[in-house]
Amino acid sequence: PQWLCVMLSNNMGHRLMGQGAMIPRKLKPFLCRMLSGYKPKNDVQDSYKILELEEGCSLDDVRDSYRNLAKKYHPDSSSGLADSKAFIRVEAAYRVVLNDLAAKQKSDPGEEEEDQFKSKSLQHRHYLSFEGVGIGTPSQREKQYMQFRVDRATEQVLEYRQQRLESLCAGSDLSRAKDVRQSKKVKITQAVERLVEDLIQESMAKGDFDNLSGKGKPLQKFSHSPHIDPMTHNLNRILIDNGYQPEWILLQKEIRETIERLRKSIVASRRKLGEPMTLSEQKQWGRICEQFAEDIRKLNKRVDNFNLVVPILSRQMVHFSMDKEILRARKTYEAVVEKVSDSDMKENEGEKGK
């Protein structure tokens, strides 16, 4: 019989034949056909008819037909022809037709296109972005990539500074240049320590450490706190004694002095115009406010630079608001005018009393 030929062409069929005593005789044809993927030709033709298609159609035509019939016969659809049994037949026919198209495509030796029935995902997709850096979810890999870029930029800056230092030291004293080159051979892991070492060696090459006070004398020890590193304490003390101030402290002082000067300037300009202001004085006041807004904008840029270099998060500053500063100047001006008027009234009352 036909099912026996199919069974013999399959290894599983050979196993079933070898164990024929264990399988009922009626179930042998069904099991062999199921395991071998055999589909009678009549079933395939009937499946094409159920899907209202002809043999030789494309995969897109099969999917479109199945989609339209599913909308028509699905029990959950609002169609008047909804029928669960008809939908089951359509679904079974759809699977049979897909298997038939897949078998035809595999049997064609000249077919070199991608398999349309299996979704193939690109391997190593996570190496196609972020330069192949990082592991984990996309957000985690993005953070790792940003840190990688920061480290790479730091190394490039340090290499540039090293090349620049070597070029400057080429024409200086040979002994100092030799010390600098030897210091570059020391491998320092931390980027901050490497930067500090570069600055120290650059200052040594320039001769900034030649005429220091107390040269050749031992450093004075301290006994204030045993928990502080003696070297760090002595370095800080030397910097303070020589008038060193960090950049962020100087910027903070400059910002405070600038805002105080601008506040006093706009109050003084308002007092010069008097009260009430004429039309020309109002125009002049408008120009003064525009110049004040430009000064505030420049000051806010300094605030941004300060926030980038300040080492303590709680010491960061917020931008100055032009509207708030104008309102503050107006209140200060009104308080000054009221104070002046009160003093004038007291003087007049004193004169009347005399």
mmCIF file of N, CA, C and O in Angstrom, residues 69-85 87-88:
data_model
loop_
_atom_site.group_PDB
_atom_site.id
_atom_site.type_symbol
_atom_site.label_atom_id
_atom_site.label_comp_id
_atom_site.label_asym_id
_atom_site.label_seq_id
_atom_site.Cartn_x
_atom_site.Cartn_y
_atom_site.Cartn_z
ATOM 1 N N LEU A 69 -10.550 35.175 4.974
ATOM 2 C CA LEU A 69 -11.470 34.121 5.427
ATOM 3 C C LEU A 69 -11.564 34.083 6.943
ATOM 4 O O LEU A 69 -12.641 33.771 7.486
ATOM 5 N N ALA A 70 -10.459 34.398 7.621
ATOM 6 C CA ALA A 70 -10.506 34.417 9.078
ATOM 7 C C ALA A 70 -11.414 35.536 9.584
ATOM 8 O O ALA A 70 -12.158 35.353 10.555
ATOM 9 N N LYS A 71 -11.369 36.684 8.916
ATOM 10 C CA LYS A 71 -12.280 37.761 9.297
ATOM 11 C C LYS A 71 -13.739 37.378 9.056
ATOM 12 O O LYS A 71 -14.636 37.830 9.769
ATOM 13 N N LYS A 72 -13.951 36.531 8.076
ATOM 14 C CA LYS A 72 -15.328 36.167 7.733
ATOM 15 C C LYS A 72 -15.880 35.085 8.666
ATOM 16 O O LYS A 72 -17.033 35.164 9.122
ATOM 17 N N TYR A 73 -15.084 34.056 8.992
ATOM 18 C CA TYR A 73 -15.583 32.898 9.721
ATOM 19 C C TYR A 73 -15.173 32.845 11.192
ATOM 20 O O TYR A 73 -15.612 31.938 11.904
ATOM 21 N N HIS A 74 -14.331 33.738 11.653
ATOM 22 C CA HIS A 74 -13.880 33.656 13.051
ATOM 23 C C HIS A 74 -15.067 33.883 13.998
ATOM 24 O O HIS A 74 -15.879 34.791 13.784
ATOM 25 N N PRO A 75 -15.170 33.076 15.061
ATOM 26 C CA PRO A 75 -16.335 33.207 15.964
ATOM 27 C C PRO A 75 -16.398 34.565 16.651
ATOM 28 O O PRO A 75 -17.491 35.026 16.984
ATOM 29 N N ASP A 76 -15.265 35.182 16.890
ATOM 30 C CA ASP A 76 -15.260 36.460 17.602
ATOM 31 C C ASP A 76 -15.491 37.650 16.687
ATOM 32 O O ASP A 76 -15.597 38.784 17.174
ATOM 33 N N SER A 77 -15.542 37.428 15.380
ATOM 34 C CA SER A 77 -15.780 38.535 14.458
ATOM 35 C C SER A 77 -17.263 38.900 14.447
ATOM 36 O O SER A 77 -18.134 38.134 14.837
ATOM 37 N N SER A 78 -17.523 40.097 14.002
ATOM 38 C CA SER A 78 -18.910 40.578 13.935
ATOM 39 C C SER A 78 -19.578 40.237 12.609
ATOM 40 O O SER A 78 -20.634 40.782 12.281
ATOM 41 N N SER A 79 -18.951 39.331 11.866
ATOM 42 C CA SER A 79 -19.514 38.967 10.570
ATOM 43 C C SER A 79 -20.746 38.074 10.753
ATOM 44 O O SER A 79 -20.839 37.273 11.699
ATOM 45 N N GLY A 80 -21.661 38.170 9.818
ATOM 46 C CA GLY A 80 -22.857 37.329 9.884
ATOM 47 C C GLY A 80 -22.590 35.893 9.480
ATOM 48 O O GLY A 80 -23.415 35.009 9.742
ATOM 49 N N LEU A 81 -21.431 35.613 8.846
ATOM 50 C CA LEU A 81 -21.072 34.259 8.423
ATOM 51 C C LEU A 81 -20.127 33.587 9.412
ATOM 52 O O LEU A 81 -19.446 32.609 9.052
ATOM 53 N N ALA A 82 -20.048 34.079 10.635
ATOM 54 C CA ALA A 82 -19.134 33.504 11.619
ATOM 55 C C ALA A 82 -19.513 32.058 11.919
ATOM 56 O O ALA A 82 -20.676 31.752 12.216
ATOM 57 N N ASP A 83 -18.520 31.180 11.810
ATOM 58 C CA ASP A 83 -18.756 29.751 12.040
ATOM 59 C C ASP A 83 -17.438 29.152 12.535
ATOM 60 O O ASP A 83 -16.405 29.234 11.855
ATOM 61 N N SER A 84 -17.446 28.559 13.732
ATOM 62 C CA SER A 84 -16.227 27.999 14.305
ATOM 63 C C SER A 84 -15.724 26.808 13.497
ATOM 64 O O SER A 84 -14.518 26.640 13.292
ATOM 65 N N LYS A 85 -16.616 25.957 13.010
ATOM 66 C CA LYS A 85 -16.193 24.788 12.240
ATOM 67 C C LYS A 85 -15.552 25.214 10.922
ATOM 68 O O LYS A 85 -14.525 24.666 10.514
ATOM 69 N N PHE A 87 -14.087 28.018 10.353
ATOM 70 C CA PHE A 87 -12.800 28.637 10.669
ATOM 71 C C PHE A 87 -11.727 27.583 10.929
ATOM 72 O O PHE A 87 -10.562 27.734 10.523
ATOM 73 N N ILE A 88 -12.092 26.488 11.604
ATOM 74 C CA ILE A 88 -11.133 25.403 11.862
ATOM 75 C C ILE A 88 -10.668 24.785 10.548
ATOM 76 O O ILE A 88 -9.486 24.480 10.348
#
